[in-house]
Coordinates of N, CA and C in Angstrom, one line a residue:
M192 N -45.1 17.3 -30.2 CA -45.3 17.3 -28.7 C -44.0 17.2 -28.1
E193 N -43.7 18.0 -27.2 CA -42.4 18.0 -26.4 C -42.6 17.4 -25.0
I194 N -42.0 16.3 -24.7 CA -42.0 15.7 -23.4 C -40.9 16.3 -22.6
L195 N -41.3 16.9 -21.4 CA -40.3 17.5 -20.5 C -39.8 16.6 -19.4
G196 N -40.6 15.6 -19.1 CA -40.2 14.7 -18.0 C -41.3 13.8 -17.6
A197 N -41.1 13.0 -16.6 CA -42.2 12.1 -16.1 C -42.1 12.1 -14.5
S198 N -43.2 11.8 -13.9 CA -43.3 11.6 -12.5 C -43.9 10.2 -12.2
L199 N -43.3 9.6 -11.2 CA -43.7 8.3 -10.7 C -44.9 8.5 -9.8
R200 N -46.0 7.9 -10.0 CA -47.2 8.0 -9.1 C -47.1 7.0 -8.0
I201 N -47.2 7.4 -6.8 CA -47.1 6.5 -5.6 C -48.3 6.8 -4.7
C202 N -49.1 5.8 -4.5 CA -50.2 5.9 -3.5 C -49.7 5.5 -2.1
V203 N -49.9 6.4 -1.1 CA -49.4 6.1 0.2 C -50.6 6.2 1.2
D204 N -50.5 5.5 2.3 CA -51.5 5.5 3.3 C -51.4 6.8 4.1
D205 N -50.2 7.3 4.4 CA -50.0 8.4 5.3 C -49.1 9.4 4.6
I206 N -49.6 10.4 3.9 CA -48.8 11.3 3.1 C -47.9 12.1 4.0
E207 N -48.3 12.5 5.2 CA -47.5 13.3 6.1 C -46.2 12.5 6.5
A208 N -46.4 11.2 6.7 CA -45.2 10.4 7.1 C -44.3 10.1 5.9
A209 N -44.9 10.1 4.7 CA -44.1 9.8 3.5 C -43.3 11.0 2.9
I210 N -43.8 12.2 3.1 CA -43.2 13.3 2.5 C -41.8 13.5 3.0
P211 N -41.4 13.5 4.3 CA -40.0 13.7 4.7 C -39.0 12.7 4.0
F212 N -39.4 11.5 3.8 CA -38.6 10.5 3.2 C -38.3 10.9 1.7
Y213 N -39.3 11.3 1.0 CA -39.2 11.7 -0.4 C -38.5 13.0 -0.6
E214 N -38.7 13.9 0.4 CA -38.0 15.2 0.3 C -36.5 15.0 0.5
R215 N -36.1 14.1 1.4 CA -34.6 13.8 1.6 C -34.1 13.0 0.3
L216 N -34.9 12.1 -0.2 CA -34.5 11.3 -1.3 C -34.3 12.2 -2.5
A217 N -35.2 13.1 -2.8 CA -35.2 13.9 -4.0 C -34.4 15.2 -3.8
G218 N -34.1 15.6 -2.5 CA -33.4 16.8 -2.3 C -34.2 18.0 -2.5
G219 N -35.4 18.0 -2.2 CA -36.3 19.2 -2.4 C -37.5 19.2 -1.6
S220 N -38.2 20.3 -1.6 CA -39.5 20.4 -0.8 C -40.7 20.0 -1.6
A221 N -41.7 19.5 -0.9 CA -42.9 19.0 -1.6 C -43.8 20.2 -1.9
L222 N -44.4 20.2 -3.1 CA -45.4 21.1 -3.5 C -46.7 20.3 -3.3
R223 N -47.6 20.9 -2.3 CA -48.8 20.2 -1.9 C -50.0 20.8 -2.5
F224 N -51.0 19.9 -2.8 CA -52.3 20.4 -3.2 C -53.3 19.3 -3.0
E225 N -54.6 19.6 -3.2 CA -55.6 18.6 -3.0 C -56.5 18.7 -4.3
R226 N -56.9 17.5 -4.7 CA -57.7 17.4 -5.9 C -58.7 16.3 -5.8
G227 N -60.0 16.6 -5.8 CA -61.0 15.6 -5.7 C -61.0 14.7 -4.4
G228 N -60.6 15.4 -3.3 CA -60.5 14.6 -2.0 C -59.2 13.9 -1.8
V229 N -58.3 14.0 -2.8 CA -57.0 13.3 -2.7 C -55.9 14.3 -2.3
Q230 N -55.1 14.1 -1.3 CA -54.0 14.9 -1.0 C -52.8 14.5 -1.9
V231 N -52.2 15.5 -2.5 CA -51.1 15.2 -3.4 C -49.9 16.0 -3.0
A232 N -48.7 15.4 -3.1 CA -47.4 16.1 -2.9 C -46.5 15.7 -4.0
A233 N -46.0 16.8 -4.7 CA -45.1 16.6 -5.8 C -43.7 16.8 -5.2
V234 N -42.8 15.8 -5.3 CA -41.5 15.9 -4.7 C -40.5 15.4 -5.7
G235 N -39.8 16.3 -6.4 CA -38.9 15.9 -7.5 C -39.6 15.1 -8.5
S236 N -39.2 13.9 -8.8 CA -39.9 13.0 -9.8 C -41.0 12.2 -9.2
F237 N -41.3 12.4 -8.0 CA -42.3 11.6 -7.3 C -43.6 12.4 -7.1
L238 N -44.7 11.7 -7.4 CA -46.1 12.3 -7.1 C -46.8 11.4 -6.1
L239 N -46.8 11.8 -4.8 CA -47.4 11.1 -3.8 C -48.9 11.4 -3.7
M240 N -49.7 10.4 -3.5 CA -51.2 10.6 -3.4 C -51.7 9.8 -2.2
S241 N -52.6 10.4 -1.5 CA -53.3 9.7 -0.4 C -54.7 10.2 -0.3
G242 N -55.6 9.3 0.0 CA -57.0 9.7 0.1 C -57.9 8.5 0.2
P243 N -59.2 8.7 -0.1 CA -60.2 7.6 -0.1 C -59.8 6.5 -1.1
E244 N -60.0 5.3 -0.6 CA -59.6 4.1 -1.5 C -60.3 4.1 -2.8
A245 N -61.6 4.6 -2.9 CA -62.3 4.6 -4.2 C -61.6 5.5 -5.2
E246 N -61.1 6.7 -4.7 CA -60.3 7.6 -5.5 C -59.0 7.0 -5.9
L247 N -58.3 6.4 -5.0 CA -57.0 5.9 -5.2 C -57.0 4.7 -6.2
E248 N -58.1 3.9 -6.2 CA -58.3 2.8 -7.1 C -58.3 3.3 -8.5
V249 N -58.9 4.4 -8.8 CA -58.9 5.0 -10.1 C -57.5 5.5 -10.5
L250 N -56.9 6.2 -9.5 CA -55.5 6.8 -9.8 C -54.5 5.8 -10.0
R251 N -54.6 4.6 -9.4 CA -53.6 3.5 -9.6 C -53.6 3.0 -11.1
K252 N -54.7 3.2 -11.8 CA -54.7 2.8 -13.2 C -53.9 3.6 -14.1
V253 N -53.4 4.8 -13.7 CA -52.6 5.7 -14.5 C -51.2 5.3 -14.2
T254 N -50.4 4.9 -15.3 CA -49.1 4.4 -15.2 C -48.1 5.5 -14.7
A255 N -48.2 6.7 -15.2 CA -47.2 7.8 -14.9 C -47.8 9.1 -15.3
T256 N -47.2 10.2 -14.8 CA -47.6 11.5 -15.2 C -46.5 12.0 -16.1
I257 N -46.8 12.5 -17.3 CA -45.9 13.0 -18.3 C -46.0 14.5 -18.4
A258 N -44.9 15.2 -18.1 CA -44.9 16.7 -18.3 C -44.7 17.0 -19.7
V259 N -45.5 17.9 -20.3 CA -45.3 18.3 -21.7 C -45.4 19.8 -21.8
E260 N -44.8 20.3 -22.8 CA -44.8 21.8 -23.0 C -46.3 22.3 -23.2
D261 N -47.1 21.6 -23.9 CA -48.5 22.1 -24.2 C -49.4 20.9 -24.3
V262 N -50.4 20.8 -23.4 CA -51.4 19.8 -23.3 C -52.2 19.7 -24.6
E263 N -52.5 20.9 -25.2 CA -53.3 20.9 -26.4 C -52.5 20.2 -27.5
D264 N -51.3 20.5 -27.6 CA -50.4 19.8 -28.6 C -50.3 18.3 -28.4
A265 N -50.2 17.9 -27.1 CA -50.2 16.5 -26.7 C -51.5 15.9 -27.1
H266 N -52.7 16.5 -26.9 CA -54.0 16.0 -27.3 C -54.0 15.7 -28.8
R267 N -53.6 16.7 -29.6 CA -53.5 16.5 -31.1 C -52.7 15.3 -31.5
T268 N -51.5 15.2 -30.9 CA -50.5 14.2 -31.3 C -51.0 12.8 -30.8
L269 N -51.5 12.7 -29.6 CA -52.0 11.5 -29.1 C -53.2 11.0 -29.9
S270 N -54.1 11.9 -30.3 CA -55.3 11.5 -31.1 C -54.8 11.0 -32.5
E271 N -53.9 11.7 -33.1 CA -53.4 11.3 -34.4 C -52.7 9.9 -34.4
L272 N -52.1 9.6 -33.2 CA -51.4 8.3 -33.1 C -52.4 7.2 -32.6
G273 N -53.7 7.5 -32.5 CA -54.6 6.4 -32.1 C -54.9 6.3 -30.7
A274 N -54.4 7.2 -29.8 CA -54.7 7.1 -28.4 C -56.1 7.5 -28.2
R275 N -56.8 7.0 -27.1 CA -58.1 7.4 -26.7 C -58.0 8.4 -25.6
I276 N -58.5 9.6 -25.7 CA -58.5 10.6 -24.7 C -59.7 10.2 -23.7
I277 N -59.3 9.9 -22.5 CA -60.3 9.5 -21.5 C -60.9 10.7 -20.8
A278 N -60.1 11.7 -20.5 CA -60.5 12.9 -19.8 C -59.6 14.1 -20.1
G279 N -60.3 15.2 -20.2 CA -59.5 16.5 -20.5 C -59.5 16.8 -21.9
P280 N -58.7 17.9 -22.2 CA -57.9 18.7 -21.2 C -58.8 19.5 -20.3
V281 N -58.3 19.5 -19.0 CA -59.0 20.3 -18.0 C -58.0 21.1 -17.2
P282 N -58.4 22.2 -16.6 CA -57.5 23.0 -15.7 C -57.1 22.2 -14.5
T283 N -55.9 22.5 -14.0 CA -55.4 21.9 -12.7 C -54.9 23.1 -11.9
P284 N -54.5 22.8 -10.7 CA -54.0 23.9 -9.8 C -52.7 24.6 -10.4
V285 N -52.0 23.9 -11.3 CA -50.8 24.5 -11.9 C -50.8 24.6 -13.4
G286 N -51.8 24.2 -14.1 CA -51.9 24.3 -15.5 C -53.1 23.5 -16.1
R287 N -52.8 22.5 -16.9 CA -53.9 21.7 -17.5 C -53.4 20.2 -17.6
N288 N -54.4 19.3 -17.7 CA -54.0 17.9 -17.8 C -55.0 17.2 -18.7
L289 N -54.6 16.0 -19.2 CA -55.5 15.1 -19.8 C -55.1 13.7 -19.5
I290 N -56.0 12.8 -19.6 CA -55.6 11.4 -19.4 C -55.9 10.6 -20.7
A291 N -55.0 9.8 -21.2 CA -55.1 9.1 -22.4 C -54.7 7.7 -22.3
M292 N -55.5 6.8 -23.0 CA -55.1 5.4 -23.1 C -54.4 5.2 -24.4
H293 N -53.2 4.7 -24.4 CA -52.4 4.4 -25.6 C -53.0 3.2 -26.3
P294 N -52.7 3.0 -27.5 CA -53.2 1.9 -28.2 C -52.9 0.5 -27.6
D295 N -51.8 0.5 -26.8 CA -51.5 -0.8 -26.1 C -52.2 -1.0 -24.8
G296 N -53.1 0.0 -24.4 CA -53.8 -0.1 -23.2 C -53.2 0.6 -22.0
A297 N -52.0 1.1 -22.1 CA -51.4 1.8 -21.0 C -52.1 3.2 -20.9
V298 N -52.3 3.6 -19.6 CA -53.0 4.9 -19.3 C -52.0 5.8 -18.7
F299 N -51.9 7.1 -19.3 CA -51.0 8.1 -18.8 C -51.7 9.4 -18.6
E300 N -51.2 10.2 -17.6 CA -51.7 11.6 -17.5 C -50.7 12.4 -18.1
Y301 N -51.1 13.4 -18.9 CA -50.2 14.4 -19.5 C -50.6 15.8 -18.9
V302 N -49.5 16.5 -18.4 CA -49.7 17.8 -17.8 C -48.9 18.9 -18.3
D303 N -49.3 20.1 -18.3 CA -48.5 21.3 -18.6 C -48.6 22.3 -17.5
H304 N -47.9 23.3 -17.6 CA -47.9 24.4 -16.5 C -48.4 25.7 -17.1
R305 N -49.3 25.6 -18.0 CA -49.9 26.8 -18.6 C -51.2 27.1 -18.0
G306 N -51.6 28.4 -18.0 CA -52.9 28.8 -17.4 C -54.1 28.6 -18.3

């Protein structure tokens, strides 16, 4: 499994107010999408999320988003290492993802950019 990078997950009350700050901080434009009633903006290494509190409560349990070359490969490796796959792999607006709980209890989202 090849890890390409990680994104910090930040829940914000007002995503429209938060985006300009993170665009200036990261030096780039936000890629925006919606998933399950949650507004998401990816800006550099930051993943901003805003939406209903019930949805955000679940999202806060995920420590970080890890970009990988291939989610299927990540699935195999994580399973072999004793991680519990909580959800996925499933399609996303830009590829696929899965959520895994590591043996130490930490929860991470793994994403790729494949169709």
